[in-house]
PDB file of C-alpha atoms in Angstrom:
ATOM      1  CA  MET A   1      12.991   9.589  -5.934  1.00  0.00           C
ATOM      2  CA  ILE A   2      11.337  11.039  -2.783  1.00  0.00           C
ATOM      3  CA  ASP A   3      12.585   9.158   0.214  1.00  0.00           C
ATOM      4  CA  ASN A   4      11.508   9.922   3.795  1.00  0.00           C
ATOM      5  CA  LEU A   5      11.283   7.147   6.235  1.00  0.00           C
ATOM      6  CA  VAL A   6      10.476   9.323   9.282  1.00  0.00           C
ATOM      7  CA  PRO A   7       6.804   8.470   9.875  1.00  0.00           C
ATOM      8  CA  ALA A   8       4.619  11.345   8.715  1.00  0.00           C
ATOM      9  CA  ALA A   9       1.261  12.389   9.951  1.00  0.00           C
ATOM     10  CA  ALA A  10      -1.318  10.438   8.005  1.00  0.00           C
ATOM     11  CA  GLU A  11      -3.180  13.451   6.348  1.00  0.00           C
ATOM     12  CA  PRO A  12      -0.083  15.108   4.891  1.00  0.00           C
ATOM     13  CA  ALA A  13       1.343  11.724   3.867  1.00  0.00           C
ATOM     14  CA  LEU A  14      -1.740  10.992   1.765  1.00  0.00           C
ATOM     15  CA  ALA A  15      -1.725  14.560   0.385  1.00  0.00           C
ATOM     16  CA  GLY A  16       1.794  14.137  -0.685  1.00  0.00           C
ATOM     17  CA  GLU A  17       1.044  10.907  -2.598  1.00  0.00           C
ATOM     18  CA  ALA A  18      -1.913  12.727  -4.359  1.00  0.00           C
ATOM     19  CA  GLU A  19       0.468  15.541  -5.310  1.00  0.00           C
ATOM     20  CA  LEU A  20       2.684  12.931  -7.138  1.00  0.00           C
ATOM     21  CA  LEU A  21      -0.221  11.968  -9.348  1.00  0.00           C
ATOM     22  CA  ASP A  22      -1.354  15.494  -9.935  1.00  0.00           C
ATOM     23  CA  GLY A  23       2.170  16.551 -10.858  1.00  0.00           C
ATOM     24  CA  VAL A  24       2.614  13.877 -13.417  1.00  0.00           C
ATOM     25  CA  ALA A  25      -0.754  14.593 -14.846  1.00  0.00           C
ATOM     26  CA  ALA A  26       0.228  18.283 -15.294  1.00  0.00           C
ATOM     27  CA  GLY A  27       3.460  17.344 -17.095  1.00  0.00           C
ATOM     28  CA  ALA A  28       6.029  16.666 -14.281  1.00  0.00           C
ATOM     29  CA  GLN A  29       8.536  13.829 -14.748  1.00  0.00           C
ATOM     30  CA  ALA A  30       7.784  10.341 -13.458  1.00  0.00           C
ATOM     31  CA  ALA A  31       8.597   9.919  -9.814  1.00  0.00           C
ATOM     32  CA  ALA A  32       8.837   7.286  -7.124  1.00  0.00           C
ATOM     33  CA  ARG A  33       8.244   7.702  -3.396  1.00  0.00           C
ATOM     34  CA  LEU A  34       9.249   5.580  -0.430  1.00  0.00           C
ATOM     35  CA  TRP A  35       7.753   6.515   3.071  1.00  0.00           C
ATOM     36  CA  ARG A  36       6.098   5.538   6.302  1.00  0.00           C
ATOM     37  CA  MET A  37       3.032   6.859   7.966  1.00  0.00           C
ATOM     38  CA  ASP A  38       1.807   7.422  11.544  1.00  0.00           C
ATOM     39  CA  GLU A  39      -0.921   5.003  12.822  1.00  0.00           C
ATOM     40  CA  ALA A  40      -4.169   5.463  10.947  1.00  0.00           C
ATOM     41  CA  LEU A  41      -6.915   3.539   9.065  1.00  0.00           C
ATOM     42  CA  ILE A  42      -7.116   4.331   5.406  1.00  0.00           C
ATOM     43  CA  VAL A  43     -10.385   3.527   3.651  1.00  0.00           C
ATOM     44  CA  PRO A  44     -11.664   3.816   0.033  1.00  0.00           C
ATOM     45  CA  SER A  45     -14.489   6.347  -0.697  1.00  0.00           C
ATOM     46  CA  ARG A  46     -17.093   3.496  -1.142  1.00  0.00           C
ATOM     47  CA  VAL A  47     -16.579   2.437   2.558  1.00  0.00           C
ATOM     48  CA  ALA A  48     -16.896   6.113   3.659  1.00  0.00           C
ATOM     49  CA  ALA A  49     -20.332   6.214   2.018  1.00  0.00           C
ATOM     50  CA  LEU A  50     -21.742   3.253   3.988  1.00  0.00           C
ATOM     51  CA  ALA A  51     -24.249   3.824   6.750  1.00  0.00           C
ATOM     52  CA  GLY A  52     -22.632   3.870  10.151  1.00  0.00           C
ATOM     53  CA  PHE A  53     -19.230   5.004   8.870  1.00  0.00           C
ATOM     54  CA  GLU A  54     -19.137   8.334  10.773  1.00  0.00           C
ATOM     55  CA  PRO A  55     -19.761   6.943  14.325  1.00  0.00           C
ATOM     56  CA  ALA A  56     -17.395   4.029  13.603  1.00  0.00           C
ATOM     57  CA  ALA A  57     -14.707   6.482  12.450  1.00  0.00           C
ATOM     58  CA  ALA A  58     -15.281   8.716  15.606  1.00  0.00           C
ATOM     59  CA  ALA A  59     -14.916   5.574  17.812  1.00  0.00           C
ATOM     60  CA  SER A  60     -11.677   4.619  16.036  1.00  0.00           C
ATOM     61  CA  LEU A  61     -10.301   8.018  16.507  1.00  0.00           C
ATOM     62  CA  ALA A  62     -11.100   7.821  20.239  1.00  0.00           C
ATOM     63  CA  ARG A  63      -9.034   4.622  20.290  1.00  0.00           C
ATOM     64  CA  GLY A  64      -6.064   6.460  18.720  1.00  0.00           C
ATOM     65  CA  TRP A  65      -6.628   5.408  15.097  1.00  0.00           C
ATOM     66  CA  PRO A  66      -7.865   8.262  12.889  1.00  0.00           C
ATOM     67  CA  VAL A  67      -9.779   7.277   9.781  1.00  0.00           C
ATOM     68  CA  LEU A  68      -8.826   8.904   6.401  1.00  0.00           C
ATOM     69  CA  VAL A  69     -10.385   8.394   2.971  1.00  0.00           C
ATOM     70  CA  ARG A  70      -8.161   7.578   0.009  1.00  0.00           C
ATOM     71  CA  ALA A  71      -9.207   7.905  -3.689  1.00  0.00           C
ATOM     72  CA  THR A  72      -8.435   4.383  -4.629  1.00  0.00           C
ATOM     73  CA  GLY A  73     -10.353   1.097  -4.600  1.00  0.00           C
ATOM     74  CA  GLY A  74      -9.821  -1.902  -2.396  1.00  0.00           C
ATOM     75  CA  ALA A  75     -10.713  -2.248   1.272  1.00  0.00           C
ATOM     76  CA  PRO A  76      -9.686  -0.592   4.482  1.00  0.00           C
ATOM     77  CA  VAL A  77      -6.019  -0.879   5.488  1.00  0.00           C
ATOM     78  CA  ALA A  78      -4.220  -0.069   8.841  1.00  0.00           C
ATOM     79  CA  GLN A  79      -1.122   2.068   8.444  1.00  0.00           C
ATOM     80  CA  PHE A  80       1.569   1.731  11.126  1.00  0.00           C
ATOM     81  CA  HIS A  81       5.267   2.512  11.647  1.00  0.00           C
ATOM     82  CA  GLY A  82       6.213  -1.050  10.503  1.00  0.00           C
ATOM     83  CA  MET A  83       4.508  -0.652   7.076  1.00  0.00           C
ATOM     84  CA  LEU A  84       6.531   0.618   4.163  1.00  0.00           C
ATOM     85  CA  ASN A  85       4.706   2.509   1.397  1.00  0.00           C
ATOM     86  CA  ILE A  86       5.980   2.593  -2.124  1.00  0.00           C
ATOM     87  CA  ALA A  87       4.429   4.677  -4.880  1.00  0.00           C
ATOM     88  CA  LEU A  88       5.227   5.015  -8.537  1.00  0.00           C
ATOM     89  CA  ALA A  89       3.743   7.963 -10.538  1.00  0.00           C
ATOM     90  CA  TYR A  90       4.078   7.999 -14.353  1.00  0.00           C
ATOM     91  CA  ARG A  91       2.355   9.010 -17.490  1.00  0.00           C
ATOM     92  CA  ILE A  92       1.123   6.877 -20.316  1.00  0.00           C
ATOM     93  CA  GLY A  93       0.709   8.646 -23.709  1.00  0.00           C
ATOM     94  CA  PRO A  94      -2.443   8.576 -25.812  1.00  0.00           C
ATOM     95  CA  GLY A  95      -3.022   5.285 -27.567  1.00  0.00           C
ATOM     96  CA  ASN A  96      -0.671   3.339 -25.217  1.00  0.00           C
ATOM     97  CA  PRO A  97      -2.477   0.078 -24.324  1.00  0.00           C
ATOM     98  CA  TRP A  98      -1.027   0.015 -20.766  1.00  0.00           C
ATOM     99  CA  SER A  99      -3.939  -1.570 -18.801  1.00  0.00           C
ATOM    100  CA  ILE A 100      -4.859  -1.617 -15.216  1.00  0.00           C
ATOM    101  CA  ASP A 101      -3.333  -5.167 -14.983  1.00  0.00           C
ATOM    102  CA  ASP A 102      -0.157  -4.028 -16.660  1.00  0.00           C
ATOM    103  CA  ALA A 103       0.368  -1.392 -13.946  1.00  0.00           C
ATOM    104  CA  TYR A 104      -0.309  -3.945 -11.244  1.00  0.00           C
ATOM    105  CA  ARG A 105       2.062  -6.492 -12.781  1.00  0.00           C
ATOM    106  CA  HIS A 106       4.762  -3.925 -13.199  1.00  0.00           C
ATOM    107  CA  LEU A 107       4.658  -2.915  -9.562  1.00  0.00           C
ATOM    108  CA  ALA A 108       4.276  -6.448  -8.202  1.00  0.00           C
ATOM    109  CA  ASP A 109       7.260  -7.638 -10.293  1.00  0.00           C
ATOM    110  CA  LEU A 110       9.406  -4.813  -8.987  1.00  0.00           C
ATOM    111  CA  LEU A 111       8.498  -5.693  -5.480  1.00  0.00           C
ATOM    112  CA  ALA A 112       9.200  -9.418  -6.059  1.00  0.00           C
ATOM    113  CA  ARG A 113      12.627  -8.813  -7.664  1.00  0.00           C
ATOM    114  CA  ALA A 114      13.642  -6.525  -4.910  1.00  0.00           C
ATOM    115  CA  LEU A 115      12.691  -8.904  -2.190  1.00  0.00           C
ATOM    116  CA  GLY A 116      14.594 -11.649  -4.097  1.00  0.00           C
ATOM    117  CA  GLU A 117      17.711  -9.863  -2.980  1.00  0.00           C
ATOM    118  CA  LEU A 118      16.894 -11.046   0.513  1.00  0.00           C
ATOM    119  CA  GLY A 119      16.584 -14.589  -0.850  1.00  0.00           C
ATOM    120  CA  LEU A 120      12.741 -14.480  -0.620  1.00  0.00           C
ATOM    121  CA  ALA A 121      10.615 -16.255  -3.235  1.00  0.00           C
ATOM    122  CA  VAL A 122       7.510 -14.028  -3.356  1.00  0.00           C
ATOM    123  CA  GLU A 123       4.274 -15.359  -4.626  1.00  0.00           C
ATOM    124  CA  THR A 124       1.641 -13.302  -6.425  1.00  0.00           C
ATOM    125  CA  GLY A 125      -2.062 -13.892  -6.241  1.00  0.00           C
ATOM    126  CA  GLU A 126      -5.102 -13.183  -4.152  1.00  0.00           C
ATOM    127  CA  ILE A 127      -4.977 -14.363  -0.447  1.00  0.00           C
ATOM    128  CA  ALA A 128      -8.758 -14.641  -0.043  1.00  0.00           C
ATOM    129  CA  ASP A 129      -8.783 -14.579   3.743  1.00  0.00           C
ATOM    130  CA  ALA A 130      -6.252 -11.748   4.162  1.00  0.00           C
ATOM    131  CA  PHE A 131      -7.092  -8.094   4.735  1.00  0.00           C
ATOM    132  CA  CYS A 132      -7.831  -6.031   1.573  1.00  0.00           C
ATOM    133  CA  PRO A 133      -7.512  -9.063  -0.724  1.00  0.00           C
ATOM    134  CA  GLY A 134      -6.600  -8.456  -4.394  1.00  0.00           C
ATOM    135  CA  ARG A 135      -5.326 -10.438  -7.406  1.00  0.00           C
ATOM    136  CA  TYR A 136      -1.898  -8.971  -7.126  1.00  0.00           C
ATOM    137  CA  ASP A 137      -1.265  -9.575  -3.432  1.00  0.00           C
ATOM    138  CA  LEU A 138       2.261 -10.574  -2.626  1.00  0.00           C
ATOM    139  CA  ALA A 139       2.818 -13.411  -0.178  1.00  0.00           C
ATOM    140  CA  LEU A 140       5.448 -15.574   1.457  1.00  0.00           C
ATOM    141  CA  GLY A 141       4.413 -19.148   2.308  1.00  0.00           C
ATOM    142  CA  GLY A 142       0.837 -18.358   1.459  1.00  0.00           C
ATOM    143  CA  ARG A 143       0.581 -15.335   3.928  1.00  0.00           C
ATOM    144  CA  LYS A 144       0.186 -11.846   2.640  1.00  0.00           C
ATOM    145  CA  ILE A 145       3.022  -9.363   2.976  1.00  0.00           C
ATOM    146  CA  ALA A 146       1.948  -6.592   0.685  1.00  0.00           C
ATOM    147  CA  GLY A 147      -0.985  -5.289  -1.241  1.00  0.00           C
ATOM    148  CA  VAL A 148      -1.271  -2.969  -4.270  1.00  0.00           C
ATOM    149  CA  ALA A 149      -3.630  -0.283  -5.420  1.00  0.00           C
ATOM    150  CA  GLN A 150      -3.704   2.294  -8.159  1.00  0.00           C
ATOM    151  CA  ARG A 151      -5.381   5.495  -9.228  1.00  0.00           C
ATOM    152  CA  ARG A 152      -5.595   7.060 -12.673  1.00  0.00           C
ATOM    153  CA  LYS A 153      -6.434  10.504 -13.977  1.00  0.00           C
ATOM    154  CA  ARG A 154      -6.515  12.176 -17.419  1.00  0.00           C
ATOM    155  CA  ALA A 155      -3.270  13.879 -18.161  1.00  0.00           C
ATOM    156  CA  THR A 156      -2.871  17.392 -19.627  1.00  0.00           C
ATOM    157  CA  GLY A 157      -2.526  17.024 -23.394  1.00  0.00           C
ATOM    158  CA  GLY A 158      -3.815  13.459 -23.466  1.00  0.00           C
ATOM    159  CA  GLY A 159      -3.060  10.153 -22.105  1.00  0.00           C
ATOM    160  CA  GLN A 160      -3.308   9.054 -18.447  1.00  0.00           C
ATOM    161  CA  ALA A 161      -1.385   9.634 -15.314  1.00  0.00           C
ATOM    162  CA  ILE A 162      -0.966   6.634 -13.066  1.00  0.00           C
ATOM    163  CA  LEU A 163      -0.257   6.273  -9.431  1.00  0.00           C
ATOM    164  CA  ALA A 164       0.570   2.622  -8.446  1.00  0.00           C
ATOM    165  CA  HIS A 165       0.974   2.104  -4.696  1.00  0.00           C
ATOM    166  CA  ALA A 166       2.049  -0.779  -2.432  1.00  0.00           C
ATOM    167  CA  CYS A 167       1.833  -1.328   1.288  1.00  0.00           C
ATOM    168  CA  LEU A 168       4.479  -3.642   2.544  1.00  0.00           C
ATOM    169  CA  LEU A 169       4.335  -5.324   6.029  1.00  0.00           C
ATOM    170  CA  VAL A 170       8.024  -4.931   7.074  1.00  0.00           C
ATOM    171  CA  GLU A 171       8.331  -5.278  10.818  1.00  0.00           C
ATOM    172  CA  GLY A 172       6.597  -4.677  14.162  1.00  0.00           C
ATOM    173  CA  GLU A 173       3.684  -6.352  15.978  1.00  0.00           C
ATOM    174  CA  LEU A 174       0.770  -6.832  13.643  1.00  0.00           C
ATOM    175  CA  ALA A 175      -1.795  -7.430  16.427  1.00  0.00           C
ATOM    176  CA  ARG A 176      -2.382  -3.739  17.331  1.00  0.00           C
ATOM    177  CA  PRO A 177      -3.110  -2.533  13.690  1.00  0.00           C
ATOM    178  CA  PHE A 178      -5.160  -5.570  12.900  1.00  0.00           C
ATOM    179  CA  ASP A 179      -7.177  -5.201  16.142  1.00  0.00           C
ATOM    180  CA  ALA A 180      -7.858  -1.504  15.338  1.00  0.00           C
ATOM    181  CA  LEU A 181      -8.938  -2.422  11.764  1.00  0.00           C
ATOM    182  CA  ALA A 182     -11.179  -5.192  12.908  1.00  0.00           C
ATOM    183  CA  ALA A 183     -12.883  -3.056  15.548  1.00  0.00           C
ATOM    184  CA  PHE A 184     -13.594  -0.290  13.031  1.00  0.00           C
ATOM    185  CA  GLU A 185     -14.954  -2.694  10.386  1.00  0.00           C
ATOM    186  CA  ASP A 186     -17.030  -4.801  12.779  1.00  0.00           C
ATOM    187  CA  ALA A 187     -18.795  -1.742  14.050  1.00  0.00           C
ATOM    188  CA  PHE A 188     -20.769  -1.174  10.761  1.00  0.00           C
ATOM    189  CA  MET A 189     -19.592  -3.253   7.827  1.00  0.00           C
ATOM    190  CA  PRO A 190     -21.023  -6.643   6.701  1.00  0.00           C
ATOM    191  CA  GLU A 191     -19.499  -9.800   8.245  1.00  0.00           C
ATOM    192  CA  ARG A 192     -15.735  -9.447   8.098  1.00  0.00           C
ATOM    193  CA  ARG A 193     -14.022 -12.229   6.160  1.00  0.00           C
ATOM    194  CA  TRP A 194     -10.344 -11.566   6.616  1.00  0.00           C
ATOM    195  CA  ARG A 195      -8.277 -12.985   9.542  1.00  0.00           C
ATOM    196  CA  PRO A 196      -4.978 -11.599  11.035  1.00  0.00           C
ATOM    197  CA  GLY A 197      -3.153 -14.921  10.585  1.00  0.00           C
ATOM    198  CA  ALA A 198      -3.454 -14.731   6.781  1.00  0.00           C
ATOM    199  CA  ALA A 199      -0.739 -12.013   6.754  1.00  0.00           C
ATOM    200  CA  THR A 200       2.874 -11.813   8.109  1.00  0.00           C
ATOM    201  CA  SER A 201       5.698  -9.297   8.210  1.00  0.00           C
ATOM    202  CA  LEU A 202       9.091  -9.682   6.429  1.00  0.00           C
ATOM    203  CA  ALA A 203      10.796  -9.483   9.913  1.00  0.00           C
ATOM    204  CA  SER A 204       8.784 -12.417  11.196  1.00  0.00           C
ATOM    205  CA  HIS A 205       9.449 -14.454   8.102  1.00  0.00           C
ATOM    206  CA  LEU A 206      13.189 -13.747   8.314  1.00  0.00           C
ATOM    207  CA  GLY A 207      13.272 -14.370  11.970  1.00  0.00           C
ATOM    208  CA  ARG A 208      14.606 -10.898  12.823  1.00  0.00           C
ATOM    209  CA  GLU A 209      13.092  -7.987  14.833  1.00  0.00           C
ATOM    210  CA  SER A 210      14.178  -5.124  12.693  1.00  0.00           C
ATOM    211  CA  VAL A 211      14.678  -5.199   8.894  1.00  0.00           C
ATOM    212  CA  LEU A 212      13.364  -1.808   7.882  1.00  0.00           C
ATOM    213  CA  ASP A 213      16.681  -0.235   6.955  1.00  0.00           C
ATOM    214  CA  ILE A 214      17.723  -3.257   4.959  1.00  0.00           C
ATOM    215  CA  VAL A 215      14.512  -3.429   3.055  1.00  0.00           C
ATOM    216  CA  ALA A 216      14.420   0.374   2.414  1.00  0.00           C
ATOM    217  CA  ALA A 217      18.003   0.201   0.942  1.00  0.00           C
ATOM    218  CA  ILE A 218      16.971  -2.622  -1.436  1.00  0.00           C
ATOM    219  CA  PHE A 219      13.974  -0.669  -2.674  1.00  0.00           C
ATOM    220  CA  ARG A 220      15.972   2.511  -3.104  1.00  0.00           C
ATOM    221  CA  ASP A 221      18.207   0.588  -5.465  1.00  0.00           C
ATOM    222  CA  ALA A 222      15.313  -1.032  -7.263  1.00  0.00           C
ATOM    223  CA  LEU A 223      13.560   2.226  -7.784  1.00  0.00           C
ATOM    224  CA  ARG A 224      16.714   3.994  -9.052  1.00  0.00           C
ATOM    225  CA  THR A 225      17.455   1.216 -11.519  1.00  0.00           C
ATOM    226  CA  THR A 226      14.003   0.214 -12.759  1.00  0.00           C
ATOM    227  CA  PRO A 227      12.704   2.372 -15.627  1.00  0.00           C
ATOM    228  CA  LEU A 228       9.176   3.618 -15.182  1.00  0.00           C
ATOM    229  CA  PRO A 229       6.622   3.041 -17.973  1.00  0.00           C
ATOM    230  CA  GLY A 230       5.585   5.844 -20.433  1.00  0.00           C
TER     231      GLY A 230
END
């Protein structure tokens, strides 16, 4: 497992995640990564192709929030120091029926089991008015705490390499990243439907200011003891 909780510059952090997938596709062993990233807005390529993206990205950079493009689906996400990123990279052999939903369920179940160690009963399902909504959102009390995404590529010798990624809202004030994300989207995208109040952090839910070290330790144990598919 690759574990570095010192916040990394956004561009190298994304490059390191892509290297996990490339390595597994080329024949490397399955791997997991746990990390944090400096403040940035991460967008899928479909958003970067929209009219008005470039000036909106430039304005966001001037506000201190660089915009980077990630080769996954979904919607824009704000990265900040209180967000914990978890990635699994593994290979599925030819003929293995492991579907997109299987990969999402595997990651969501891992997250839910780990957070159960804190006594938290995590719900899975889309939170329609939360940022970057998806069918495998994780929530507490109906408020989003994590989203998942994945990317696949053909593996050398057949089969597929899979990168399954989760962004977990652990601690810190959510107003700044959400304000930055809203300002960027409102500049050029269709009417925004998400609202900040539809998400929460683990720290807020637990009534504590700082829980990152505790949460990271729980996920380290979960990643060491949970076999990866393939």
